């Protein structure tokens, strides 16, 4: 990740490049003469305790036979070694002087040097540089001189705005092999999918499988000379999956210290290895956890005892905050918090309180909102991306679609409208205005022969909605191995305003949970929402589960589901 600060006179137009660096477009040569010198300071690599930087100095004044460049740090940065300049530091003040071999600096000439440094906290780029006592990067003759406006500071974290833009996605070889082994599976086996770190052992690899370093090493190979993003799912909170049983995890409700020391710390140490600094590492943080603390707790009728325990002990917020803080410190890691989906948080009672809950967690255990790059919605869920045949503002015979059984007073009909509204809400309560949303489209295509081609009959609001909706679940609250689902939009960057990417975070073909009790050593329980004969609970308003039969435990390969997802893909597979 490169960070640049080249402060320029007011007359210049600043343009943010795709790489996240700022560069100047010169309106005309006359402007250049007014800047006595420019200093371009780039952080080239950064890890949790150190960084390397490259500095280029351009002299627009009289020719020199020796030079000194000076700056001071706002933070605790210390230069530890340098090349192509003699660098000394006293407190926060740094002086870089020429070596014997590069003292000549002609008018219009440039010289470059580099160094390595240590730091903690924020590694901010110095605001001001001088060359032989003259302030660089500002006009010394015009109105935009010292004190005048300068460029907007580059993203202080050194991260690009959208890690998906202009980058290819990491293809997990383990998922890819399973997909390719299915008849017809090679049509999608080269798609990027999430790598789920769903237990401590996943860091080193389960049963001889790939561990985190193996994935990152492979990602470097796939990257070549371009940009690449790799998607990791951080998923191992104490008391995990408190409202369901299918993805209960290995850590008990109180084991927050193990979560920190045995799970997050080792992951952070690996991700901070400078070897991986060129990768864009997307981390999605703890699927379903914070929304459960809002909707599935006392006094709601949907409360579960385990969610009450997790709400009371605070270990979800602490775990999420700790993960955000540790991982967010790494310059090339992009945290996205899980924000449920419209069929969960789209009601007024849930929407605002969830946004507030995200903010609370993002200010816990040393985290700040600056550690949050965005949010992900619909992870491993089935909510349709866009319902084209009915809108939330439609009425039928004077009755709002919000009063239909399906919508049931929700504010949103689909994931895109929900994600965009949630983004605005989050910005309004203090998250960065540059946050972006991810939408998991791995299984929300709802294509195939049963896909409606137009609106439903206007006999009643229910015939209108039910006849037109793509999402063919029995109830919006159904979440396990949904019968009839298809692959959704293929992963891509910047598909809609506010949306960083459509992603396949849940790898298609991996089960959501077993349809009957299956003993296992993963901590996974049996949730009857995965049993096709189950008649439901308050969280799906006592409807049938809609689950496919004969499913293996969550995360295990489910061939029949994979085949149905391909069959019902929308857009269809060619
Ligand atoms: C499971 C994980 C699995 C993930 C992706 C979750 O429901 O609990 O074990 O890795 O899905 O398939």
Coordinates of C-alpha atoms and ligand atoms in Angstrom, one line a residue:
X1 CA 0.0 0.0 0.0
X2 CA 1.5 3.3 -1.0
X3 CA 0.7 6.5 0.8
X4 CA 1.7 9.8 -0.6
X5 CA 1.6 13.3 0.6
X6 CA 2.5 15.9 -1.9
X7 CA 0.9 19.1 -0.7
X8 CA 0.5 21.5 -3.5
X9 CA -0.7 25.0 -4.1
X10 CA -4.4 25.8 -4.2
X11 CA -4.6 26.3 -7.9
X12 CA -3.8 22.7 -8.7
X13 CA -6.5 20.1 -9.0
X14 CA -6.1 17.1 -6.9
X15 CA -7.4 13.8 -8.1
X16 CA -7.6 10.6 -6.1
X17 CA -6.0 7.8 -8.0
X18 CA -7.4 4.3 -8.1
X19 CA -4.5 3.2 -5.9
X20 CA -5.7 5.6 -3.2
X21 CA -2.7 7.9 -3.6
X22 CA -3.3 11.5 -4.4
X23 CA -1.7 13.1 -7.3
X24 CA -1.7 16.5 -8.8
X25 CA -2.9 17.5 -12.3
X26 CA -0.9 20.6 -13.3
X27 CA -3.0 23.2 -15.0
X28 CA 0.0 24.8 -16.7
X29 CA 3.7 25.0 -16.5
X30 CA 3.7 28.5 -15.0
X31 CA 2.4 27.1 -11.7
X32 CA 5.3 24.8 -11.3
X33 CA 7.9 27.6 -11.2
X34 CA 6.3 29.0 -8.1
X35 CA 7.0 25.8 -6.1
X36 CA 10.6 25.9 -4.9
X37 CA 10.8 22.2 -4.3
X38 CA 8.6 19.1 -4.0
X39 CA 8.9 16.2 -1.6
X40 CA 7.0 13.1 -2.3
X41 CA 7.0 10.8 0.7
X42 CA 5.5 7.3 0.2
X43 CA 5.0 4.6 2.8
X44 CA 5.7 1.5 0.7
X45 CA 5.2 -1.3 3.2
X46 CA 3.7 -1.2 6.6
X47 CA 3.3 -3.9 9.3
X48 CA 2.1 -3.6 12.9
X49 CA 5.4 -2.2 14.3
X50 CA 7.3 -0.9 11.3
X51 CA 7.4 0.5 7.8
X52 CA 9.5 1.4 4.9
X53 CA 9.3 4.7 3.0
X54 CA 10.6 6.1 -0.2
X55 CA 11.2 9.9 -0.6
X56 CA 11.8 11.8 -3.8
X57 CA 12.9 15.4 -3.7
X58 CA 12.7 17.7 -6.7
X59 CA 14.6 21.0 -6.8
X60 CA 13.1 23.9 -8.7
X61 CA 15.5 26.4 -7.3
X62 CA 19.2 27.0 -8.1
X63 CA 21.5 24.0 -8.7
X64 CA 23.0 22.5 -5.5
X65 CA 26.1 20.5 -4.6
X66 CA 24.7 19.3 -1.3
X67 CA 21.2 19.2 0.3
X68 CA 19.3 18.6 3.5
X69 CA 15.6 17.6 3.7
X70 CA 13.9 18.0 7.0
X71 CA 10.5 17.0 8.5
X72 CA 9.0 16.2 11.8
X73 CA 6.7 13.4 12.8
X74 CA 3.4 13.9 14.6
X75 CA 3.6 10.4 16.1
X76 CA 6.4 8.2 17.5
X77 CA 8.0 7.1 14.3
X78 CA 11.8 6.4 14.5
X79 CA 14.0 6.0 11.5
X80 CA 16.1 2.8 12.1
X81 CA 18.1 2.6 8.9
X82 CA 18.3 4.4 5.6
X83 CA 19.8 4.2 2.1
X84 CA 20.9 6.9 -0.4
X85 CA 20.9 9.5 2.4
X86 CA 22.4 10.1 5.8
X87 CA 19.4 10.2 8.1
X88 CA 19.5 11.4 11.7
X89 CA 16.7 12.0 14.1
X90 CA 16.4 14.1 17.3
X91 CA 13.0 13.6 19.0
X92 CA 10.4 13.9 16.3
X93 CA 12.7 16.0 14.0
X94 CA 14.4 14.2 11.1
X95 CA 17.2 15.4 8.8
X96 CA 18.1 13.5 5.6
X97 CA 21.4 14.8 4.1
X98 CA 23.0 13.7 0.8
X99 CA 25.6 11.0 0.6
X100 CA 28.9 11.8 -1.0
X101 CA 27.7 10.4 -4.3
X102 CA 24.3 12.1 -4.7
X103 CA 24.9 15.7 -3.5
X104 CA 24.5 17.3 -7.0
X105 CA 20.9 18.5 -7.5
X106 CA 20.3 20.4 -10.7
X107 CA 17.5 22.9 -11.2
X108 CA 14.5 20.6 -12.1
X109 CA 16.5 17.6 -10.9
X110 CA 15.3 14.9 -8.5
X111 CA 17.0 12.6 -6.0
X112 CA 15.5 9.7 -4.1
X113 CA 16.3 7.9 -0.9
X114 CA 14.6 5.4 1.4
X115 CA 14.5 4.2 4.9
X116 CA 13.0 1.8 7.4
X117 CA 11.3 2.9 10.6
X118 CA 9.4 1.8 13.6
X119 CA 6.1 3.1 14.9
X120 CA 3.0 2.3 16.9
X121 CA -0.5 3.6 16.6
X122 CA -0.9 5.8 13.5
X123 CA 1.9 6.2 11.0
X124 CA 0.8 9.6 9.7
X125 CA 2.7 11.2 6.8
X126 CA 4.5 14.4 7.8
X127 CA 2.7 17.5 6.9
X128 CA 5.6 19.8 6.0
X129 CA 9.0 19.2 4.4
X130 CA 11.9 21.7 3.8
X131 CA 14.8 21.5 1.4
X132 CA 17.8 23.6 2.8
X133 CA 15.4 25.5 4.9
X134 CA 12.8 26.3 2.2
X135 CA 9.3 24.9 2.6
X136 CA 8.5 22.5 -0.2
X137 CA 5.2 21.6 -1.9
X138 CA 3.7 25.1 -1.5
X139 CA 3.7 28.1 -3.7
X140 CA 6.3 30.7 -2.5
X141 CA 4.9 33.4 -4.7
X142 CA 1.2 33.1 -5.1
X143 CA -1.9 33.2 -2.9
X144 CA -1.7 29.6 -1.9
X145 CA 1.5 29.9 0.1
X146 CA 2.1 28.6 3.6
X147 CA -1.2 28.6 5.5
X148 CA -3.1 28.4 2.2
X149 CA -5.3 25.4 1.4
X150 CA -3.5 22.2 0.7
X151 CA -4.8 18.9 -0.7
X152 CA -7.2 16.8 1.3
X153 CA -5.1 14.3 3.4
X154 CA -4.9 10.9 1.8
X155 CA -6.7 8.2 3.7
X156 CA -4.6 8.2 6.9
X157 CA -4.7 4.5 7.3
X158 CA -2.8 4.0 4.0
X159 CA -5.7 1.8 2.7
X160 CA -7.3 2.1 -0.7
X161 CA -10.9 3.2 -0.8
X162 CA -12.3 0.0 -2.3
X163 CA -10.0 -3.0 -2.1
X164 CA -12.0 -4.8 -4.7
X165 CA -11.6 -2.1 -7.4
X166 CA -9.0 -3.0 -10.0
X167 CA -8.1 -6.3 -8.3
X168 CA -8.7 -9.9 -9.0
X169 CA -10.0 -12.2 -6.3
X170 CA -8.3 -15.1 -4.6
X171 CA -9.6 -18.5 -5.7
X172 CA -9.5 -20.9 -2.7
X173 CA -7.9 -24.0 -4.2
X174 CA -9.7 -26.3 -1.7
X175 CA -13.1 -25.0 -2.6
X176 CA -12.3 -24.8 -6.3
X177 CA -11.3 -28.5 -6.4
X178 CA -14.6 -29.6 -4.8
X179 CA -16.6 -27.4 -7.2
X180 CA -14.6 -28.6 -10.2
X181 CA -15.2 -32.2 -9.2
X182 CA -19.0 -31.7 -9.6
X183 CA -20.5 -32.2 -13.0
X184 CA -20.8 -28.7 -14.5
X185 CA -18.9 -27.3 -11.6
X186 CA -16.0 -25.9 -13.7
X187 CA -18.3 -23.2 -14.8
X188 CA -17.8 -21.5 -11.5
X189 CA -14.8 -23.1 -9.8
X190 CA -12.6 -20.2 -10.7
X191 CA -14.7 -17.7 -8.7
X192 CA -13.3 -16.1 -5.5
X193 CA -15.0 -17.3 -2.3
X194 CA -14.4 -16.6 1.4
X195 CA -11.9 -18.5 3.4
X196 CA -13.6 -19.3 6.8
X197 CA -11.3 -19.3 9.8
X198 CA -14.0 -21.1 11.8
X199 CA -11.8 -22.5 14.6
X200 CA -8.4 -22.0 16.1
X201 CA -7.1 -25.1 14.2
X202 CA -8.0 -23.5 10.9
X203 CA -5.1 -21.1 11.4
X204 CA -2.6 -23.9 10.8
X205 CA -5.0 -26.0 8.7
X206 CA -7.5 -28.7 9.7
X207 CA -6.7 -32.4 8.9
X208 CA -3.7 -31.6 6.8
X209 CA -5.6 -28.9 4.8
X210 CA -4.4 -25.4 4.0
X211 CA -3.7 -23.0 6.9
X212 CA -3.7 -19.2 6.8
X213 CA -0.1 -18.9 5.6
X214 CA -0.7 -21.5 2.9
X215 CA -3.6 -19.4 1.6
X216 CA -1.6 -16.2 1.7
X217 CA 1.4 -17.8 0.0
X218 CA -0.9 -19.2 -2.7
X219 CA -2.5 -15.7 -3.0
X220 CA 0.9 -14.2 -3.7
X221 CA 1.3 -16.7 -6.5
X222 CA -2.2 -15.9 -8.0
X223 CA -1.5 -12.2 -7.7
X224 CA 1.4 -12.0 -10.1
X225 CA 2.2 -8.4 -10.8
X226 CA -1.4 -7.1 -10.5
X227 CA -3.6 -6.4 -7.4
X228 CA -5.3 -9.2 -5.6
X229 CA -7.8 -9.3 -2.8
X230 CA -8.3 -12.3 -0.5
X231 CA -11.4 -12.7 1.7
X232 CA -11.1 -14.1 5.2
X233 CA -14.1 -14.8 7.5
X234 CA -13.3 -14.2 11.2
X235 CA -15.7 -16.5 12.8
X236 CA -14.9 -18.0 16.2
X237 CA -16.5 -15.8 19.0
X238 CA -17.1 -17.2 22.4
X239 CA -20.6 -18.6 22.5
X240 CA -20.9 -18.4 18.8
X241 CA -24.2 -18.6 16.9
X242 CA -26.3 -17.9 20.1
X243 CA -29.7 -18.0 18.4
X244 CA -29.1 -21.2 16.4
X245 CA -27.3 -24.5 17.0
X246 CA -25.9 -25.4 13.6
X247 CA -22.8 -23.3 13.8
X248 CA -22.1 -23.3 17.5
X249 CA -18.4 -23.2 17.9
X250 CA -15.5 -24.4 20.0
X251 CA -15.3 -21.6 22.5
X252 CA -17.7 -21.4 25.5
X253 CA -19.5 -18.1 26.3
X254 CA -16.8 -16.9 28.8
X255 CA -13.7 -17.8 26.8
X256 CA -12.9 -14.3 25.5
X257 CA -9.2 -14.6 26.5
X258 CA -8.7 -17.7 24.4
X259 CA -10.4 -15.9 21.5
X260 CA -7.9 -13.0 21.8
X261 CA -4.7 -15.0 22.5
X262 CA -5.2 -18.2 20.6
X263 CA -7.3 -16.9 17.7
X264 CA -7.1 -13.2 16.9
X265 CA -3.4 -12.6 18.0
X266 CA -2.0 -15.4 15.8
X267 CA -4.1 -14.3 12.8
X268 CA -3.0 -10.7 13.3
X269 CA 0.7 -11.8 13.5
X270 CA 0.5 -13.7 10.3
X271 CA -1.4 -10.9 8.4
X272 CA 1.2 -8.4 9.6
X273 CA 4.1 -10.3 8.0
X274 CA 5.7 -7.9 5.5
X275 CA 5.8 -10.8 3.1
X276 CA 2.0 -10.3 2.6
X277 CA 2.0 -6.5 2.5
X278 CA 1.2 -6.4 -1.2
X279 CA -2.1 -8.4 -0.8
X280 CA -5.4 -6.6 -0.1
X281 CA -6.8 -8.7 2.8
X282 CA -10.5 -8.4 3.4
X283 CA -11.7 -9.6 6.8
X284 CA -15.4 -10.0 7.5
X285 CA -16.0 -9.9 11.2
X286 CA -18.1 -12.4 13.1
X287 CA -21.1 -13.2 11.0
X288 CA -24.5 -12.9 12.8
X289 CA -23.1 -12.0 16.2
X290 CA -24.0 -8.4 16.9
X291 CA -27.5 -8.6 15.2
X292 CA -28.3 -11.5 17.6
X293 CA -27.7 -9.1 20.5
X294 CA -30.3 -6.8 19.2
X295 CA -33.1 -9.1 18.1
X296 CA -32.8 -12.4 20.0
X297 CA -32.6 -11.2 23.6
X298 CA -35.1 -10.6 26.4
X299 CA -37.8 -9.2 26.3
X300 CA -38.3 -10.0 22.6
X301 CA -40.4 -13.2 21.9
X302 CA -37.5 -14.3 19.7
X303 CA -35.0 -14.3 22.7
X304 CA -32.8 -17.4 23.3
X305 CA -31.1 -18.1 26.6
X306 CA -27.7 -18.2 24.9
X307 CA -28.1 -14.7 23.3
X308 CA -29.2 -13.4 26.7
X309 CA -25.9 -14.8 28.2
X310 CA -23.8 -13.2 25.4
X311 CA -25.6 -9.8 25.8
X312 CA -25.0 -9.9 29.5
X313 CA -21.3 -10.8 29.4
X314 CA -20.4 -8.4 26.6
X315 CA -18.1 -10.9 25.0
X316 CA -19.5 -10.5 21.5
X317 CA -18.8 -6.7 21.5
X318 CA -15.4 -7.3 23.2
X319 CA -14.4 -9.9 20.7
X320 CA -15.5 -7.8 17.7
X321 CA -13.8 -4.7 19.1
X322 CA -10.6 -6.6 19.7
X323 CA -10.6 -8.1 16.2
X324 CA -11.3 -4.7 14.6
X325 CA -8.5 -3.0 16.5
X326 CA -5.8 -5.7 16.0
X327 CA -6.6 -6.3 12.4
X328 CA -7.4 -2.7 11.5
X329 CA -3.9 -1.7 12.5
X330 CA -2.5 -3.6 9.6
X331 CA -2.1 -1.3 6.6
X332 CA -3.4 -3.8 4.0
X333 CA -6.2 -5.4 6.0
X334 CA -9.8 -4.2 5.4
X335 CA -12.4 -4.9 8.1
X336 CA -16.1 -5.4 7.2
X337 CA -18.5 -5.9 10.0
X338 CA -21.4 -8.3 9.5
X339 CA -24.7 -6.3 9.3
X340 CA -27.3 -9.1 8.9
X341 CA -29.7 -8.8 6.1
X342 CA -33.0 -7.0 5.3
X343 CA -35.1 -9.9 6.4
X344 CA -33.5 -9.7 9.8
X345 CA -32.7 -6.0 10.6
X346 CA -35.0 -4.3 8.1
X347 CA -37.7 -3.5 10.7
X348 CA -37.6 -0.1 12.5
X349 CA -37.2 -1.8 15.9
X350 CA -34.0 -3.5 14.6
X351 CA -32.4 -1.2 12.1
X352 CA -31.3 1.8 14.2
X353 CA -30.5 -0.2 17.3
X354 CA -28.3 -2.5 15.2
X355 CA -26.4 0.4 13.8
X356 CA -25.9 1.7 17.3
X357 CA -24.7 -1.8 18.4
X358 CA -22.1 -1.8 15.6
X359 CA -20.9 1.6 16.7
X360 CA -20.6 0.4 20.3
X361 CA -18.6 -2.6 19.3
X362 CA -16.4 -0.4 17.0
X363 CA -15.5 1.6 20.1
X364 CA -14.6 -1.3 22.4
X365 CA -11.3 -2.8 23.3
X366 CA -9.2 -0.1 21.6
X367 CA -11.1 -0.1 18.3
X368 CA -12.4 3.1 16.7
X369 CA -14.6 3.7 13.7
X370 CA -11.4 4.2 11.7
X371 CA -10.8 0.4 12.0
X372 CA -14.0 -0.2 10.0
X373 CA -13.7 -0.2 6.2
X374 CA -17.3 -1.3 5.6
X375 CA -20.0 -3.8 6.3
X376 CA -21.2 -7.0 4.7
X377 CA -24.9 -8.0 4.4
X378 CA -26.6 -11.3 3.5
X379 CA -23.7 -13.4 4.4
X380 CA -24.6 -17.1 3.9
X381 CA -28.2 -15.9 3.5
X382 CA -30.7 -16.1 0.7
X383 CA -32.4 -12.6 0.5
X384 CA -32.9 -11.5 -3.1
X385 CA -30.6 -8.7 -4.3
X386 CA -33.3 -6.7 -6.1
X387 CA -37.0 -7.4 -6.2
X388 CA -38.1 -5.9 -9.6
X389 CA -41.8 -6.6 -9.4
X390 CA -42.8 -4.8 -6.3
X391 CA -41.5 -1.8 -4.4
X392 CA -41.9 -0.8 -0.7
X393 CA -44.0 2.2 -1.8
X394 CA -46.5 0.2 -3.9
X395 CA -50.1 -0.2 -2.8
X396 CA -52.8 -2.6 -3.9
X397 CA -56.4 -1.5 -3.6
X398 CA -55.1 1.1 -1.1
X399 CA -53.2 -1.3 1.0
X400 CA -49.4 -0.9 1.3
X401 CA -47.1 -3.8 0.4
X402 CA -45.7 -3.3 3.8
X403 CA -48.9 -4.9 5.1
X404 CA -48.5 -8.1 3.0
X405 CA -47.7 -11.3 4.9
X406 CA -44.3 -11.5 3.2
X407 CA -43.1 -8.0 3.9
X408 CA -44.8 -7.8 7.3
X409 CA -44.0 -4.1 7.9
X410 CA -40.4 -4.4 6.9
X411 CA -39.0 -1.2 5.4
X412 CA -37.1 -3.0 2.6
X413 CA -37.9 -5.5 0.0
X414 CA -34.4 -6.6 -1.0
X415 CA -30.7 -6.5 -0.1
X416 CA -29.6 -3.7 -2.3
X417 CA -32.1 -1.2 -0.9
X418 CA -31.3 -2.4 2.6
X419 CA -27.5 -2.2 2.2
X420 CA -27.6 1.3 0.8
X421 CA -29.9 2.5 3.5
X422 CA -27.9 0.8 6.3
X423 CA -24.8 2.5 4.8
X424 CA -26.3 5.9 5.1
X425 CA -27.5 5.2 8.6
X426 CA -24.1 4.1 9.7
X427 CA -22.5 7.3 8.2
X428 CA -25.1 9.4 9.9
X429 CA -24.1 8.0 13.3
X430 CA -20.4 8.5 12.9
X431 CA -18.9 5.9 10.6
X432 CA -16.6 7.2 7.9
X433 CA -18.4 8.6 4.9
X434 CA -16.2 6.4 2.7
X435 CA -17.4 3.0 4.1
X436 CA -18.6 0.6 1.5
X437 CA -20.9 -2.4 1.6
X438 CA -20.4 -5.9 0.5
X439 CA -23.4 -8.1 -0.5
X440 CA -23.1 -11.9 -0.4
X441 CA -24.7 -13.0 -3.6
X442 CA -23.5 -16.6 -3.4
X443 CA -27.0 -18.1 -3.1
X444 CA -29.6 -15.4 -3.7
X445 CA -30.2 -15.8 -7.4
X446 CA -33.6 -17.5 -7.3
X447 CA -33.6 -18.3 -11.0
X448 CA -34.8 -21.4 -12.8
X449 CA -38.2 -22.2 -14.1
X450 CA -40.1 -20.9 -11.1
X451 CA -38.7 -17.3 -11.3
X452 CA -41.5 -14.9 -11.8
X453 CA -41.4 -12.9 -15.0
X454 CA -43.8 -10.1 -13.9
X455 CA -45.7 -8.7 -11.0
X456 CA -48.3 -10.8 -9.2
X457 CA -52.1 -10.4 -9.6
X458 CA -53.5 -7.3 -7.9
X459 CA -56.3 -9.3 -6.3
X460 CA -54.8 -8.5 -2.9
X461 CA -51.5 -7.2 -1.6
X462 CA -50.5 -10.8 -0.9
X463 CA -51.2 -12.2 -4.4
X464 CA -49.3 -9.1 -5.7
X465 CA -46.2 -9.7 -3.6
X466 CA -46.2 -13.5 -3.6
X467 CA -46.8 -13.7 -7.3
X468 CA -44.0 -11.3 -8.2
X469 CA -41.2 -12.0 -5.7
X470 CA -38.1 -13.8 -6.7
X471 CA -37.3 -14.9 -3.2
X472 CA -39.3 -18.1 -3.0
X473 CA -38.6 -19.0 0.6
X474 CA -41.6 -20.0 2.8
X475 CA -40.6 -17.2 5.2
X476 CA -37.9 -14.5 5.2
X477 CA -36.6 -15.9 8.5
X478 CA -35.6 -19.3 7.0
X479 CA -31.9 -19.6 6.6
X480 CA -30.8 -23.2 6.3
X481 CA -30.0 -24.9 3.0
X482 CA -33.0 -23.3 1.3
X483 CA -34.8 -25.4 -1.3
X484 CA -35.1 -23.7 -4.7
X485 CA -32.2 -21.2 -4.3
X486 CA -29.7 -20.5 -7.0
X487 CA -26.3 -18.8 -7.4
X488 CA -26.7 -15.0 -7.5
X489 CA -24.7 -12.3 -9.2
X490 CA -21.1 -13.3 -9.9
X491 CA -18.6 -11.5 -7.7
X492 CA -17.6 -8.0 -9.0
X493 CA -16.5 -4.6 -7.8
X494 CA -18.4 -1.4 -7.6
X495 CA -21.7 -2.8 -8.9
X496 CA -24.0 0.0 -7.4
X497 CA -23.5 3.2 -5.5
X498 CA -22.3 2.6 -2.0
X499 CA -21.6 -1.1 -2.7
X500 CA -17.9 -2.0 -2.8
X501 CA -18.6 -5.5 -4.3
X502 CA -20.9 -8.4 -4.8
X503 CA -19.0 -11.3 -3.1
X504 CA -19.4 -15.0 -2.6
X505 CA -18.5 -15.1 1.1
X506 CA -20.3 -18.3 1.7
X507 CA -18.7 -20.9 -0.6
X508 CA -21.6 -22.4 -2.6
X509 CA -21.9 -26.1 -1.9
X510 CA -21.0 -25.8 1.8
X511 CA -23.9 -26.8 4.0
X512 CA -25.6 -24.4 6.5
X513 CA -26.3 -27.2 9.0
X514 CA -27.2 -30.9 9.3
X515 CA -30.8 -32.0 8.7
X516 CA -30.5 -34.4 11.5
X517 CA -28.3 -34.9 14.6
X518 CA -24.7 -35.9 13.4
X519 CA -22.1 -36.3 16.1
X520 CA -19.0 -34.3 15.3
X521 CA -15.9 -32.8 17.0
X522 CA -16.4 -29.2 15.7
X523 CA -18.9 -28.0 18.3
X524 CA -21.7 -28.0 15.8
X525 CA -25.1 -28.7 17.1
X526 CA -28.3 -29.8 15.3
X527 CA -30.7 -27.0 14.6
X528 CA -34.1 -28.1 13.5
X529 CA -34.3 -25.1 11.1
X530 CA -32.2 -27.4 8.9
X531 CA -34.7 -30.3 9.2
X532 CA -37.3 -30.2 6.3
X533 CA -40.0 -31.6 8.6
X534 CA -39.7 -28.9 11.2
X535 CA -42.6 -26.6 11.7
X536 CA -40.7 -23.6 13.0
X537 CA -40.2 -21.3 15.9
X538 CA -40.9 -17.6 16.7
X539 CA -37.9 -16.5 14.6
X540 CA -39.5 -17.7 11.4
X541 CA -43.0 -17.1 12.7
X542 CA -43.7 -20.8 13.0
X543 CA -43.4 -21.7 9.4
X544 CA -41.9 -24.8 7.8
X545 CA -38.1 -24.6 7.5
X546 CA -37.8 -24.9 3.7
X547 CA -34.5 -26.8 4.1
X548 CA -33.2 -29.4 1.7
X549 CA -33.1 -33.0 3.1
X550 CA -30.0 -35.1 3.8
X551 CA -27.6 -32.2 4.6
X552 CA -24.3 -32.7 6.3
X553 CA -23.1 -30.5 9.2
X554 CA -22.3 -26.9 8.5
X555 CA -19.3 -26.2 6.3
X556 CA -19.3 -29.7 4.9
X557 CA -19.7 -30.4 1.2
X558 CA -23.4 -30.8 0.1
X559 CA -23.4 -31.9 -3.5
X560 CA -27.2 -31.9 -4.0
X561 CA -27.3 -28.3 -2.9
X562 CA -24.4 -27.3 -5.1
X563 CA -26.2 -28.9 -8.1
X564 CA -29.5 -27.1 -7.3
X565 CA -27.6 -23.7 -6.9
X566 CA -26.1 -24.1 -10.4
X567 CA -29.5 -25.2 -11.9
X568 CA -31.3 -22.2 -10.4
X569 CA -28.5 -19.7 -11.0
X570 CA -29.6 -16.1 -11.8
X571 CA -28.0 -14.7 -13.9
X572 CA -28.1 -18.2 -15.4
X573 CA -24.8 -20.1 -16.1
X574 CA -24.0 -20.4 -19.7
Ligands
LIG1 C1 -19.9 -23.1 9.3 C2 -18.4 -23.0 9.1 C3 -18.1 -23.0 7.7 C4 -18.9 -21.9 7.0 C5 -18.7 -21.8 5.5 C6 -20.6 -21.9 8.6 O1 -22.0 -22.1 8.7 O2 -20.2 -23.0 10.7 O3 -17.8 -24.2 9.7 O4 -16.8 -22.9 7.4 O5 -20.3 -22.0 7.2 O6 -19.2 -22.9 4.8

